[in-house]
Every structure is written in C-alpha cells, then in structure tokens.
Coordinates of C-alpha atoms and ligand atoms in Angstrom, one line a residue:
X427 CA 7.5 -7.5 14.2
X428 CA 10.2 -4.9 14.2
X429 CA 9.0 -1.3 13.9
X430 CA 9.7 0.2 10.6
X431 CA 9.5 4.0 10.7
X432 CA 6.4 4.0 8.6
X433 CA 4.6 1.1 10.2
X434 CA 3.4 3.6 12.7
X435 CA 0.0 2.2 13.3
X436 CA 1.3 -1.3 13.5
X437 CA 3.5 -0.4 16.4
X438 CA 1.4 2.4 17.7
X439 CA -1.4 2.6 20.3
X440 CA -2.3 1.8 23.9
X441 CA -3.4 -0.4 26.7
X442 CA -5.7 -3.4 26.2
X443 CA -9.2 -2.8 27.2
X444 CA -9.2 0.8 26.3
X445 CA -11.3 0.3 23.1
X446 CA -14.1 -1.2 25.1
X447 CA -14.3 2.0 27.0
X448 CA -14.5 4.1 23.9
X449 CA -17.2 1.9 22.4
X450 CA -19.6 2.5 25.3
X451 CA -18.7 6.0 26.4
X452 CA -18.7 7.9 23.2
X453 CA -22.3 7.8 22.2
X454 CA -25.5 6.1 23.3
X455 CA -26.5 3.0 21.4
X456 CA -28.9 3.2 18.5
X457 CA -28.2 6.9 18.0
X458 CA -26.2 8.2 15.1
X459 CA -22.9 9.5 16.3
X460 CA -22.2 13.2 16.1
X461 CA -19.4 15.2 14.6
X462 CA -18.3 16.2 18.1
X463 CA -18.1 12.5 19.1
X464 CA -16.0 11.8 16.0
X465 CA -13.6 14.6 17.0
X466 CA -13.4 13.3 20.6
X467 CA -12.8 9.8 19.3
X468 CA -10.0 10.9 17.0
X469 CA -8.3 12.9 19.9
X470 CA -8.5 9.8 22.1
X471 CA -7.0 7.6 19.4
X472 CA -4.1 10.1 18.9
X473 CA -3.4 10.2 22.6
X474 CA -3.4 6.4 23.0
X475 CA -1.3 5.9 19.8
X476 CA 1.3 8.3 21.1
X477 CA 1.7 6.5 24.3
X478 CA 1.8 2.9 22.9
X479 CA 3.9 4.0 19.9
X480 CA 6.8 5.0 22.2
X481 CA 6.6 1.8 24.2
X482 CA 6.4 -0.3 21.1
X483 CA 9.3 1.5 19.4
X484 CA 11.6 1.0 22.4
X485 CA 10.7 -2.7 22.6
X486 CA 11.2 -3.1 18.8
X487 CA 14.5 -1.2 19.0
X488 CA 15.9 -3.6 21.7
X489 CA 14.7 -6.5 19.6
X490 CA 16.2 -5.3 16.4
X491 CA 19.6 -4.6 18.0
X492 CA 19.6 -7.8 20.1
X493 CA 17.6 -10.7 18.7
X494 CA 17.3 -13.4 21.3
X495 CA 14.6 -15.6 22.8
X496 CA 13.4 -13.0 25.2
X497 CA 13.3 -10.0 22.9
X498 CA 11.4 -12.1 20.4
X499 CA 8.9 -12.9 23.1
X500 CA 8.7 -9.2 24.0
X501 CA 8.3 -8.0 20.5
X502 CA 5.5 -10.6 19.8
X503 CA 3.7 -9.4 22.9
X504 CA 3.8 -5.7 22.0
X505 CA 2.9 -6.5 18.4
X506 CA -0.2 -8.3 19.7
X507 CA -1.2 -5.3 21.8
X508 CA -0.6 -2.9 19.0
X509 CA -2.5 -4.9 16.5
X510 CA -5.4 -5.4 18.8
X511 CA -5.8 -1.8 19.6
X512 CA -5.2 -0.6 16.1
X513 CA -7.9 -3.0 14.8
X514 CA -10.3 -2.1 17.5
X515 CA -9.9 1.6 16.7
X516 CA -10.2 0.9 12.9
X517 CA -13.5 -0.9 13.4
X518 CA -14.7 1.9 15.7
X519 CA -13.7 4.5 13.1
X520 CA -16.1 2.9 10.6
X521 CA -19.0 4.1 12.7
X522 CA -18.3 7.7 11.6
X523 CA -18.4 6.8 7.9
X524 CA -21.6 8.5 7.0
X525 CA -21.4 11.7 9.1
X526 CA -20.3 15.1 8.2
X527 CA -17.0 16.0 10.0
X528 CA -14.3 18.7 9.4
X529 CA -11.7 17.7 6.7
X530 CA -8.9 17.0 9.1
X531 CA -11.1 14.7 11.2
X532 CA -12.2 12.8 8.1
X533 CA -8.6 12.4 7.0
X534 CA -7.6 11.1 10.4
X535 CA -10.6 8.7 10.5
X536 CA -9.4 7.4 7.1
X537 CA -5.9 6.9 8.4
X538 CA -7.2 5.0 11.4
X539 CA -8.9 2.6 9.0
X540 CA -6.1 2.3 6.5
X541 CA -3.0 2.6 8.6
X542 CA -2.5 -1.0 9.8
X543 CA 0.0 -2.8 7.6
X544 CA -1.1 -6.2 8.7
X545 CA -4.4 -6.4 10.5
X546 CA -5.8 -9.5 12.4
X547 CA -9.5 -10.3 13.0
X548 CA -10.9 -9.3 16.4
X549 CA -10.1 -12.7 17.8
X550 CA -7.5 -12.7 20.6
X551 CA -6.1 -16.1 19.5
X552 CA -5.5 -15.0 15.9
X553 CA -4.0 -11.7 17.0
X554 CA -1.5 -13.6 19.2
X555 CA -0.8 -16.1 16.4
X556 CA -0.2 -13.4 13.9
X557 CA 2.3 -11.7 16.2
X558 CA 4.2 -14.9 16.7
X559 CA 4.3 -15.8 13.0
X560 CA 5.5 -12.4 11.9
X561 CA 8.2 -12.3 14.6
X562 CA 9.4 -15.8 13.6
X563 CA 9.6 -14.7 9.9
X564 CA 11.5 -11.5 10.7
X565 CA 14.0 -13.3 13.0
X566 CA 14.5 -16.2 10.5
X567 CA 15.6 -13.7 7.9
X568 CA 17.9 -11.6 10.1
X569 CA 19.6 -14.5 11.9
X570 CA 19.9 -16.6 8.7
X571 CA 23.4 -17.9 7.8
X572 CA 25.0 -19.9 5.1
X573 CA 28.1 -22.1 5.0
X574 CA 30.6 -20.8 2.5
X575 CA 34.3 -21.4 2.1
X576 CA 34.3 -23.4 5.4
X577 CA 32.8 -20.4 7.3
X578 CA 29.4 -19.6 8.7
X579 CA 28.4 -16.4 6.9
X580 CA 25.7 -14.1 8.3
X581 CA 23.0 -12.5 6.1
X582 CA 24.7 -9.1 5.7
X583 CA 27.9 -10.7 4.6
X584 CA 26.1 -12.8 2.0
X585 CA 25.3 -9.5 0.3
X586 CA 29.0 -8.5 0.3
X587 CA 29.9 -11.9 -1.3
X588 CA 27.4 -11.3 -4.1
X589 CA 28.9 -7.9 -4.7
X590 CA 32.5 -9.0 -4.8
X591 CA 32.7 -12.6 -6.1
X592 CA 33.1 -12.9 -9.9
X593 CA 33.3 -16.7 -10.3
X594 CA 29.9 -17.9 -11.6
X595 CA 30.0 -21.2 -9.7
X596 CA 30.7 -19.4 -6.4
X597 CA 28.0 -16.8 -7.1
X598 CA 25.5 -19.6 -7.8
X599 CA 26.6 -21.3 -4.5
X600 CA 26.1 -18.3 -2.3
X601 CA 22.8 -17.4 -4.1
X602 CA 21.4 -20.9 -3.8
X603 CA 22.4 -21.3 -0.1
X604 CA 20.9 -18.0 0.9
X605 CA 17.7 -18.8 -0.9
X606 CA 17.6 -22.1 0.9
X607 CA 17.3 -20.1 4.2
X608 CA 13.9 -18.8 2.9
X609 CA 12.5 -22.1 2.0
X610 CA 11.3 -23.1 5.5
X611 CA 9.5 -19.7 5.9
X612 CA 6.7 -20.7 3.5
X613 CA 4.3 -22.2 6.0
X614 CA 4.5 -19.2 8.3
X615 CA 4.1 -16.9 5.4
X616 CA 1.0 -18.6 4.1
X617 CA -0.5 -18.5 7.6
X618 CA 0.3 -14.8 7.8
X619 CA -1.5 -14.2 4.6
X620 CA -4.6 -16.1 5.8
X621 CA -4.8 -14.2 9.1
X622 CA -4.0 -10.8 7.6
X623 CA -6.6 -11.2 4.9
X624 CA -9.3 -12.2 7.4
X625 CA -8.4 -9.1 9.4
X626 CA -8.5 -6.9 6.2
X627 CA -12.0 -8.2 5.4
X628 CA -13.3 -7.3 8.9
X629 CA -12.1 -3.8 8.2
X630 CA -14.0 -3.8 4.9
X631 CA -11.1 -4.4 2.4
X632 CA -11.1 -7.1 -0.2
X633 CA -7.7 -8.3 1.1
X634 CA -4.4 -6.9 2.5
X635 CA -3.2 -5.8 -0.9
X636 CA -6.3 -3.7 -1.4
X637 CA -5.7 -2.2 2.1
X638 CA -2.1 -1.3 1.1
X639 CA -3.2 0.2 -2.2
X640 CA -5.8 2.4 -0.4
X641 CA -3.2 4.7 1.2
X642 CA -2.6 7.0 -1.7
X643 CA -5.5 9.5 -1.8
X644 CA -7.1 7.5 -4.7
X645 CA -8.9 4.2 -5.1
X646 CA -6.8 0.9 -5.0
X647 CA -7.5 0.3 -8.7
X648 CA -6.5 3.8 -9.6
X649 CA -3.3 3.2 -7.7
X650 CA -2.5 0.0 -9.6
X651 CA -3.1 1.9 -12.9
X652 CA -0.8 4.7 -11.6
X653 CA 2.1 2.4 -10.9
X654 CA 1.7 0.8 -14.4
X655 CA 1.6 4.3 -16.0
X656 CA 4.9 5.2 -14.3
X657 CA 6.5 1.9 -15.3
X658 CA 5.5 2.6 -18.9
X659 CA 7.4 5.9 -18.7
X660 CA 10.6 4.4 -17.6
X661 CA 10.6 1.0 -19.1
X662 CA 12.4 2.0 -22.4
X663 CA 15.3 3.2 -20.2
X664 CA 15.5 -0.1 -18.4
X665 CA 15.3 -2.1 -21.5
X666 CA 18.2 -0.3 -23.1
X667 CA 20.3 -0.7 -19.9
X668 CA 19.4 -4.4 -19.7
X669 CA 20.4 -5.0 -23.3
X670 CA 23.8 -3.3 -22.8
X671 CA 24.6 -5.0 -19.5
X672 CA 23.7 -8.4 -20.9
X673 CA 26.0 -7.9 -23.8
X674 CA 28.8 -6.9 -21.4
X675 CA 28.2 -9.9 -19.2
X676 CA 28.2 -12.0 -22.4
X677 CA 31.6 -10.6 -23.3
X678 CA 32.9 -11.6 -19.8
X679 CA 31.2 -14.9 -19.3
X680 CA 30.4 -16.2 -22.8
X681 CA 27.3 -17.6 -24.5
X682 CA 26.8 -20.5 -22.2
X683 CA 26.4 -18.5 -19.0
X684 CA 24.9 -15.4 -20.6
X685 CA 23.0 -16.4 -23.8
X686 CA 22.0 -13.2 -25.7
X687 CA 18.4 -14.1 -26.1
X688 CA 17.7 -15.1 -22.5
X689 CA 16.9 -13.3 -19.3
X690 CA 20.2 -12.6 -17.3
X691 CA 21.3 -15.0 -14.7
X692 CA 20.3 -13.2 -11.4
X693 CA 23.4 -14.0 -9.5
X694 CA 25.7 -12.2 -12.0
X695 CA 24.5 -8.7 -11.4
X696 CA 26.4 -7.9 -8.1
X697 CA 23.4 -8.1 -5.8
X698 CA 21.5 -11.0 -4.1
X699 CA 18.2 -9.9 -5.7
X700 CA 19.7 -8.3 -8.9
X701 CA 17.9 -5.2 -7.7
X702 CA 20.9 -2.7 -8.0
X703 CA 23.9 -3.4 -10.2
X704 CA 26.4 -0.8 -8.9
X705 CA 28.8 -3.5 -7.8
X706 CA 29.5 -4.5 -11.4
X707 CA 29.8 -0.9 -12.7
X708 CA 33.3 -1.8 -14.0
X709 CA 31.8 -4.2 -16.5
X710 CA 29.3 -1.8 -18.0
X711 CA 31.7 1.2 -17.9
X712 CA 32.1 3.0 -21.2
X713 CA 35.7 3.2 -22.5
X714 CA 37.7 6.4 -21.7
X715 CA 34.9 7.7 -19.5
X716 CA 36.0 6.9 -16.0
X717 CA 34.8 9.9 -13.9
X718 CA 37.3 9.0 -11.2
X719 CA 34.7 9.0 -8.4
X720 CA 34.7 5.3 -7.4
X721 CA 33.7 5.9 -3.8
X722 CA 34.5 2.2 -2.9
X723 CA 38.1 3.2 -3.3
X724 CA 38.1 6.9 -2.4
X725 CA 36.3 6.5 1.0
X726 CA 38.9 3.9 2.1
X727 CA 41.8 5.8 0.7
X728 CA 40.7 8.9 2.6
X729 CA 40.4 6.9 5.8
X730 CA 36.6 7.3 6.2
X731 CA 35.0 5.1 8.9
X732 CA 31.2 4.6 9.3
X733 CA 30.9 7.5 11.8
X734 CA 32.6 9.8 9.3
X735 CA 30.2 8.7 6.6
X736 CA 27.2 9.5 8.8
X737 CA 28.7 12.9 9.7
X738 CA 29.2 13.6 6.0
X739 CA 25.5 12.8 5.4
X740 CA 24.4 15.0 8.3
X741 CA 26.6 17.8 6.8
X742 CA 24.6 17.8 3.7
X743 CA 21.3 18.3 5.6
X744 CA 22.8 21.1 7.8
X745 CA 24.1 22.8 4.7
X746 CA 20.5 23.2 3.6
X747 CA 19.6 24.8 6.9
X748 CA 18.4 21.7 8.9
X749 CA 19.5 21.6 12.6
X750 CA 22.2 19.1 13.4
X751 CA 21.3 15.7 14.7
X752 CA 20.8 15.6 18.4
X753 CA 23.6 14.2 20.7
X754 CA 21.4 11.2 21.5
X755 CA 21.5 10.2 17.8
X756 CA 25.2 9.6 18.2
X757 CA 24.8 7.9 21.6
X758 CA 21.9 5.6 20.7
X759 CA 22.1 4.7 17.0
X760 CA 23.5 1.4 15.9
X761 CA 26.0 2.4 13.2
X762 CA 28.3 -0.6 13.4
X763 CA 27.3 -4.3 13.6
X764 CA 27.8 -5.5 17.2
X765 CA 30.2 -8.4 17.3
X766 CA 28.6 -10.5 19.9
X767 CA 24.9 -10.7 19.2
X768 CA 22.3 -11.2 16.5
X769 CA 20.7 -8.0 15.1
X770 CA 18.6 -6.9 12.2
X771 CA 21.2 -5.6 9.8
X772 CA 18.9 -4.3 7.2
X773 CA 19.1 -0.5 7.5
X774 CA 16.3 1.5 9.0
X775 CA 15.6 4.9 10.6
X776 CA 13.7 5.4 13.8
X777 CA 11.8 8.0 15.7
X778 CA 11.3 6.6 19.2
X779 CA 9.4 9.4 20.9
X780 CA 8.1 11.8 18.2
X781 CA 10.2 14.4 19.9
X782 CA 13.9 14.2 19.2
X783 CA 15.0 10.7 19.9
X784 CA 15.8 9.9 16.3
X785 CA 18.3 7.1 15.3
X786 CA 19.5 4.9 12.5
X787 CA 20.2 1.2 12.8
X788 CA 22.7 -0.1 10.3
X789 CA 25.6 -2.5 10.0
X790 CA 27.6 0.1 8.1
X791 CA 30.5 -0.9 5.9
X792 CA 32.8 1.7 4.2
X793 CA 31.7 1.6 0.6
X794 CA 29.7 3.4 -2.1
X795 CA 26.4 1.6 -1.4
X796 CA 26.5 2.4 2.3
X797 CA 27.4 6.0 1.6
X798 CA 24.1 6.1 -0.4
X799 CA 22.2 4.2 2.3
X800 CA 23.3 6.6 5.1
X801 CA 21.9 9.5 3.1
X802 CA 18.7 7.5 2.6
X803 CA 18.3 6.8 6.3
X804 CA 19.1 10.3 7.3
X805 CA 16.4 11.5 4.9
X806 CA 13.9 9.5 7.0
X807 CA 15.2 11.0 10.2
X808 CA 15.1 14.6 9.0
X809 CA 11.6 14.0 7.7
X810 CA 10.5 12.6 11.0
X811 CA 11.9 15.6 12.8
X812 CA 10.3 18.1 10.4
X813 CA 6.8 16.8 10.9
X814 CA 6.9 16.2 14.6
X815 CA 4.7 19.2 15.4
X816 CA 1.9 17.7 13.4
X817 CA -0.9 15.8 15.2
X818 CA 0.0 12.2 15.8
X819 CA -1.9 10.7 12.9
X820 CA -0.2 13.1 10.4
X821 CA 3.3 12.3 11.6
X822 CA 4.3 10.3 8.5
X823 CA 5.1 10.8 4.9
X824 CA 2.8 12.6 2.4
X825 CA 2.7 9.1 1.0
X826 CA 5.2 6.3 1.8
X827 CA 7.1 6.9 -1.4
X828 CA 7.9 10.5 -0.3
X829 CA 9.5 9.1 2.9
X830 CA 11.7 6.8 0.9
X831 CA 12.6 9.5 -1.6
X832 CA 14.0 12.3 0.7
X833 CA 17.5 11.0 1.4
X834 CA 17.8 9.6 -2.2
X835 CA 17.0 13.0 -3.6
X836 CA 19.7 14.5 -1.5
X837 CA 22.1 11.8 -2.7
X838 CA 21.7 12.9 -6.3
X839 CA 23.5 16.0 -5.3
X840 CA 26.6 14.0 -4.6
X841 CA 28.1 15.2 -7.8
X842 CA 31.8 15.4 -8.6
X843 CA 31.7 19.1 -7.8
X844 CA 30.3 18.3 -4.3
X845 CA 32.9 15.6 -3.7
X846 CA 35.6 18.1 -4.5
X847 CA 34.0 20.7 -2.1
X848 CA 34.2 18.2 0.7
X849 CA 37.7 17.1 -0.1
X850 CA 37.0 13.6 -1.4
X851 CA 38.4 14.2 -4.9
X852 CA 41.0 16.7 -6.1
X853 CA 39.8 17.3 -9.6
X854 CA 36.4 17.5 -11.2
X855 CA 36.2 15.3 -14.3
X856 CA 35.3 17.1 -17.5
X857 CA 32.1 16.5 -19.4
X858 CA 33.7 13.8 -21.6
X859 CA 33.3 11.5 -18.6
X860 CA 29.7 12.2 -18.1
X861 CA 28.5 9.0 -19.8
X862 CA 30.6 7.1 -17.3
X863 CA 29.1 9.1 -14.4
X864 CA 25.5 8.4 -15.7
X865 CA 26.2 4.8 -16.2
X866 CA 27.3 4.5 -12.5
X867 CA 24.0 6.2 -11.5
X868 CA 21.9 4.1 -13.8
X869 CA 23.4 0.8 -12.5
X870 CA 21.7 1.5 -9.2
X871 CA 18.9 3.9 -10.0
X872 CA 17.5 2.5 -13.3
X873 CA 18.3 -1.1 -12.6
X874 CA 16.1 -0.9 -9.5
X875 CA 12.9 0.2 -11.2
X876 CA 11.4 -3.2 -12.3
X877 CA 12.3 -4.9 -9.0
X878 CA 10.8 -2.0 -7.1
X879 CA 7.6 -2.5 -9.0
X880 CA 7.3 -6.3 -8.9
X881 CA 7.8 -7.1 -5.3
X882 CA 4.4 -5.8 -4.4
X883 CA 2.9 -6.9 -7.7
X884 CA 3.7 -10.4 -6.3
X885 CA 2.3 -9.7 -2.9
X886 CA -0.9 -8.2 -4.3
X887 CA -1.4 -11.5 -6.3
X888 CA -0.7 -13.5 -3.1
X889 CA -3.1 -11.5 -1.0
X890 CA -5.7 -11.6 -3.7
X891 CA -5.5 -15.4 -3.8
X892 CA -4.2 -15.5 -7.4
X893 CA -1.1 -17.2 -6.1
X894 CA -1.3 -20.0 -3.6
X895 CA 1.6 -21.6 -1.6
X896 CA 1.9 -24.2 -4.4
X897 CA 2.4 -21.4 -7.0
X898 CA 4.2 -18.7 -4.8
X899 CA 7.6 -19.4 -6.3
X900 CA 6.4 -19.9 -9.9
X901 CA 4.5 -16.6 -9.7
X902 CA 7.6 -14.9 -8.3
X903 CA 9.8 -15.9 -11.2
X904 CA 7.1 -15.1 -13.7
X905 CA 7.2 -11.5 -12.5
X906 CA 11.0 -11.4 -12.2
X907 CA 11.3 -12.7 -15.7
X908 CA 8.7 -10.4 -17.1
X909 CA 9.8 -7.1 -15.5
X910 CA 13.5 -7.5 -14.7
X911 CA 14.5 -10.0 -17.4
X912 CA 16.4 -12.2 -15.0
X913 CA 16.3 -15.9 -14.3
X914 CA 17.4 -18.1 -11.4
X915 CA 21.0 -19.5 -11.6
X916 CA 19.7 -23.0 -10.7
X917 CA 16.4 -24.8 -11.3
X918 CA 13.7 -23.9 -8.8
X919 CA 10.8 -26.1 -7.6
X920 CA 7.4 -25.3 -6.1
X921 CA 8.9 -26.1 -2.6
X922 CA 11.4 -23.2 -2.8
X923 CA 10.2 -19.9 -1.4
X924 CA 12.6 -17.4 -3.1
X925 CA 10.5 -14.2 -2.3
X926 CA 11.3 -14.5 1.4
X927 CA 15.0 -14.3 0.7
X928 CA 14.3 -10.6 0.4
X929 CA 14.1 -8.7 3.7
X930 CA 10.8 -6.8 3.1
X931 CA 8.9 -10.0 2.3
X932 CA 10.1 -11.8 5.4
X933 CA 9.6 -8.7 7.5
X934 CA 6.2 -7.7 6.0
X935 CA 7.3 -4.2 4.9
X936 CA 5.4 -2.9 1.8
X937 CA 7.7 -2.3 -1.2
X938 CA 5.9 -0.2 -3.8
X939 CA 7.1 2.8 -1.8
X940 CA 10.6 2.3 -3.2
X941 CA 9.4 2.2 -6.8
X942 CA 7.5 5.5 -6.2
X943 CA 10.6 6.9 -4.4
X944 CA 12.7 6.2 -7.5
X945 CA 10.3 8.3 -9.5
X946 CA 9.9 11.1 -6.9
X947 CA 13.6 11.3 -6.1
X948 CA 14.4 12.6 -9.6
X949 CA 11.2 14.7 -9.7
X950 CA 12.1 16.5 -6.4
X951 CA 15.7 16.8 -7.5
X952 CA 14.8 18.4 -10.9
X953 CA 12.4 20.8 -9.1
X954 CA 15.2 21.8 -6.7
X955 CA 17.6 22.4 -9.5
X956 CA 15.1 24.3 -11.6
X957 CA 14.3 26.5 -8.6
X958 CA 18.0 27.4 -8.3
X959 CA 18.0 28.4 -11.9
X960 CA 20.4 25.6 -12.8
X961 CA 21.2 25.7 -16.5
X962 CA 23.8 22.9 -17.0
X963 CA 23.2 19.2 -17.5
X964 CA 20.8 18.0 -14.8
X965 CA 23.1 15.3 -13.4
X966 CA 25.8 18.0 -12.7
X967 CA 23.5 20.0 -10.4
X968 CA 24.2 20.0 -6.7
X969 CA 22.1 22.0 -4.3
X970 CA 24.6 21.5 -1.4
X971 CA 24.6 24.6 0.7
X972 CA 21.4 26.1 -0.8
X973 CA 19.3 27.6 2.0
X974 CA 16.6 28.5 -0.5
X975 CA 16.1 24.9 -1.6
X976 CA 16.4 23.8 2.0
X977 CA 13.6 26.1 3.1
X978 CA 11.3 25.0 0.4
X979 CA 12.1 21.4 1.0
X980 CA 11.6 21.8 4.8
X981 CA 8.2 23.4 4.2
X982 CA 7.1 20.2 2.3
X983 CA 8.5 17.9 4.9
X984 CA 6.8 19.8 7.8
X985 CA 3.4 19.0 6.3
X986 CA 3.8 15.3 7.0
X987 CA 0.6 13.7 5.9
X988 CA -1.7 16.5 6.9
X989 CA -2.6 17.2 3.3
X990 CA -3.2 14.9 0.3
X991 CA 0.2 14.1 -1.3
X992 CA -0.6 15.9 -4.6
X993 CA -0.8 19.1 -2.6
X994 CA 2.5 18.5 -1.0
X995 CA 4.0 17.6 -4.3
X996 CA 2.6 20.7 -6.0
X997 CA 4.1 23.0 -3.4
X998 CA 7.6 21.7 -4.1
X999 CA 7.5 20.8 -7.8
X1000 CA 4.5 22.6 -9.3
X1001 CA 3.0 19.3 -10.4
X1002 CA 0.2 17.3 -8.8
X1003 CA 1.2 14.0 -10.5
X1004 CA 4.1 11.6 -9.9
X1005 CA 6.0 11.8 -13.1
X1006 CA 8.8 9.6 -14.6
X1007 CA 9.9 12.3 -17.1
X1008 CA 12.4 13.7 -14.6
X1009 CA 14.4 10.5 -14.4
X1010 CA 14.1 10.1 -18.1
X1011 CA 15.5 13.6 -18.6
X1012 CA 18.3 13.0 -16.2
X1013 CA 19.5 9.9 -18.1
X1014 CA 18.9 11.3 -21.6
X1015 CA 22.6 11.6 -22.5
X1016 CA 23.1 7.9 -21.3
X1017 CA 20.1 6.9 -23.4
X1018 CA 21.7 8.3 -26.5
X1019 CA 24.9 6.3 -25.7
X1020 CA 22.9 3.1 -24.9
X1021 CA 20.9 3.3 -28.1
X1022 CA 24.1 3.6 -30.1
X1023 CA 25.7 0.7 -28.3
X1024 CA 22.7 -1.5 -28.7
X1025 CA 21.9 -0.6 -32.3
X1026 CA 23.1 -3.9 -33.8
X1027 CA 22.2 -6.0 -30.8
X1028 CA 19.0 -7.9 -30.4
X1029 CA 17.4 -6.7 -27.2
X1030 CA 14.7 -8.3 -25.1
X1031 CA 14.3 -11.8 -23.7
Ligands
X8Z1647 O1 15.0 -1.1 2.5 C1 15.6 -0.1 2.0 C2 16.2 1.0 3.0 C3 15.5 1.0 4.3 S1 14.0 1.8 4.2 C4 17.6 0.6 3.3 N1 15.7 0.1 0.7 C5 15.2 -0.9 -0.3 C6 16.0 -2.2 -0.2 O2 17.0 -2.2 0.4 O3 15.5 -3.1 -0.8 C7 16.3 1.3 0.0 C8 16.3 1.0 -1.4 C9 15.3 -0.2 -1.6
ZN1648 ZN1 14.0 3.8 3.7

C-alpha cells in the first residue's frame, strides 16, 4: 500500500525478527515489567520505526510514481514487513498497560497500539495476503481507465471530464463507466475487511473502525458523538446551499433531470463524487456579484504553469516566516504527470527521511482546484518539517484533522487583496461582490461537509459488520442520500461497488480527517485573523506576510503529536474544542442571501 504521510506506523518500522528479540530480552518471564523496561521498549521501537520508515517511504515513492509489476511486488513486500513489525510492537506494548510510566512514555505506548491503520493478525500468511490485497486495490484504482469519445481516459482525466462536461447523458456515461472500474474490487475489499478486523481484535479493538476512532484523545464512542455534534452545527448551512443549487440546476436542466423534491443527481455537480461543486460555480453565482477572481481563467491568462503554482504556494509560507522548501523538493517531487508510465495521480505530500527530504506528488493541472490542492499539500510538508525535532512517535499531526487543515487554512487567505498583492488581479472587487465570493468558497468548502462525514460513517458500518458485501452498495447510497442529498444517475445493483470509485476507499486511507479539517480550517483562520486584530468581514482577512501569525502557527505545528490535540488547539485558538461556529460565522452573509433566495422554495429531499 502506498505510504500516505500520516500512515506512519503502517509504513514504519524495522527488520523481521527484531520483535522476538524484544520479547525475550526486555524482562524476565512471569515478572511484572518495570517502568524502565517500558522506556527502553519505547526507545527501541522509535529507533526501529525510524529505520524502516525511511526504507518503506522510498519503496512506496517509487511505486506511486511508477506503478508496474515489480514495484507492486516491492510495495507488497515492504507493507508485509511493516505490518508485521507494527503489529508485533503493538502486542508487545500491551504488556505495559497496567504499570505506572511517565506521561510521554504512556502516550507513546498508546500510539504504538493505535497507530496501525490496517492491522493483520500475527499469522505470516495473513500478513502477506493483506499486503497483496491492499496493493491490488490501490493499483486497480490508480491505473483504472474508461473508454470515452473513442479514447482511453485515465483516472485523473475522468475527474476533469466531470468538471467540464455539461451534457447530462455524457456526464452519466463518464460517471457510470468510472464506477464500473470499482465493481471488481469488491471481493478484495471484503477480504481486506476480514483480515483487518481479525488483526484489530488481536490488538484489543472491537474492529478496525473502533481502532480508527481511538486516535483522538477520547473514547471511540465519544469521537462518534463529537463528529455528529459538529455536523449538527454546520448542517443548516449545507441544507440552504443544497436547496439553492438544486433550484439552479433545475433552471438549467428542467424538472425531469432535476426534480425539486428529490436528491440531486450526483453527476451534475461538477465532481465525480459530488464532494466539491466549485466546477459549477457559474450556475450558482448570484447576479451582478462576479468578484472577478475566476482562477481557472486568470492562472492561464497570466501564463502560470504547475511549477509557478507551487512556487506561489511556497511564497505564502515563507511570507509567514517559514524557511523555503529545500532544493531537493524541486528535484525529487512529482509535480507533473509523467507521460510514459502509470502513477498514483491522487495528490499527496511526503516526508521520506524525517530530516528534509520533503516532496509532493501530484499530476498538477493549471486550474483553481489545483491551486487549492497545492496549498493543501504544502501544508502537510511544512507541518512535517516543523515537527521533525520531535521523537519519532510524535512526528505526526496533533490529530489527523490538523494535518489536513494546515494548507487549507492558508488557502483561506487567498483573498482578492492577496491576489492583487501577488499580481494575479488588477483591482480588488468592492463589497457588493462579496456574496459571489462567498458562494465560490461555499461551493467547495460547504458542499464538502456531508461527504467528508459519510465516507467513514460507511466504513465504520462495514468494519462493524452492519454492512456486508451484499449490502455495501445499498448502505453507501443510503448515507449519500441521507447526508448529501444526492442520488446515482443510473440504477445501481447489489453487485456494484461504488464506494471504491473513491480513492481513499480503494487506498485504505481514513477520511474523517477531512471533515475535521473543514471545521478546523476555519477555526484556525478565525483565530489567526482575531489575533491580528482584524475588524473587517472575516472572509476578507488575509494574514499573508504576518510574521506574528506565522510564529504562533509554527509553535503549534512544532508540537506534532507530543501533546493531546486540545492542548495544541488551545495554544493557537484559545479553545479546547473543535467548533463549527467559525465556518458558520464566515458564511453568515451568504446564509442571509441563501435564506432569502430559498424563502419560497421547498427545501429538503
Ligand atoms: O485527498 C485529499 C488530498 C490529499 S491528503 C488531496 N483531499 C480529500 C479528497 O481529495 O477527497 C483533500 C480534500 C479531501
Ligand atoms: Zn491532505
């Protein structure tokens, strides 16, 4: 499985056989282990993780930038070693459960137990099988293609088609063909669930979902309640946006394609998963409120290429006082899609050696969405670099939502004023255009919220056995209808496997982090603007160039995961709770507009 920056423990660790050494050398049998032995164990784990992490990262990098028979073989082998060692260590760590140890050692022991995204049982056959299954799933997604218009279209270009086509029959065709790529993944997926759950149980968790929910400094059940509480805060905003966009789509496509009392057809929203609707901004745009910052047009008109986009993103971080990216970033990153080989196009950020070998891997196109994604990925890189002095087990986000929120928080500062400062626009639109500006933001930021929430709600049900292969697809659409208010463009059957048409499901990357990030992003941003003494409308605040904000931000990033996330959050925002009120405040002027627009419409589905 390809290394994702935060799957550290999955792709971390050392040589086979090492754990046996630990088991016998650390303490004599039948004697309670001591605190000193716990500390020695933790130190050993960190040393071994550091070594194997670098090796695994390099193998995963070569795989993700050159998928072929041999790199798949190599990545399966290294995943096997990583899983084996991580599971052995996690089981070993349980021996120290009852003993009194210093706080940082306890925290590290917890991380050793919780940090494996997908464990296997301690059975070499199953460890190997899991590695093969996950590698197959990941490769099937990234090398998937559809036939369209007489051409073979690779995965990343199917996304572009969904953004740009406007003919419902063509949209349905692309959507249906891409989802057909996922159908054959179901058997492997079901096997992955079985093995992963068996592994999670050996570690003492009810299932993989409970293991994932245990990584937030609270119990798994408390975390579920926390996500529902946050959704409750932002749902009214989403409901208003949904109502308005459905009405606009109805204006364009008519009652037959967009009935006003039904969920919206998922292929009409400008995105394969209907997760962000920025590509159909023009449809929802309020009259006479064009802020004139259509980056799709401006970036091209100004002759930006992918490198220039990345340089621009870097420039934001350096303006805050962060050091520039290292020369190796430019030499080793994959910024453009190679022409002659299969790669994982889905964007990611990498830290290969925990020193300074940071990189991004993207198939960058020159458009607004990629401009955003570049800032997102660089956020990961600057976070990775900020916490590199922490001990190995703390070199990760305060929680995984923090890691996803950093670059997105920066991107909120891409205001018209900022675009003028860097020469992308000539005049800053006046405040009469703000509702247009906010609509553009909401079409990605707000539209994403229910999708961000439901992907792992689905996986939690799958891992808990509430959904079986026979009901995987039905369960998926139940959630998509309930939370997003969307429906498939063509009839689905129990044989379809639509969830795996999304990267993170095929690749096994947890997703609730993106929902949390969407909340935290605005919370961080508001705190930064408040600390600058910003008095204007929140969405007009840019902290570009603020060394004070930069220093405070850096202090939070440098903590990594060394402290419970509420402590990190408190240092930067003054609050110990994740809180949707910042995103609600940000969009307040739009909410007024949407309520007015929707007042005689019947909302809901
Ligand atoms: O996967 C990503 C990043 C890589 S961590 C590009 N995102 C989610 C997605 O694409 O589904 C960012 C937003 C949500
Ligand atoms: Zn990310």
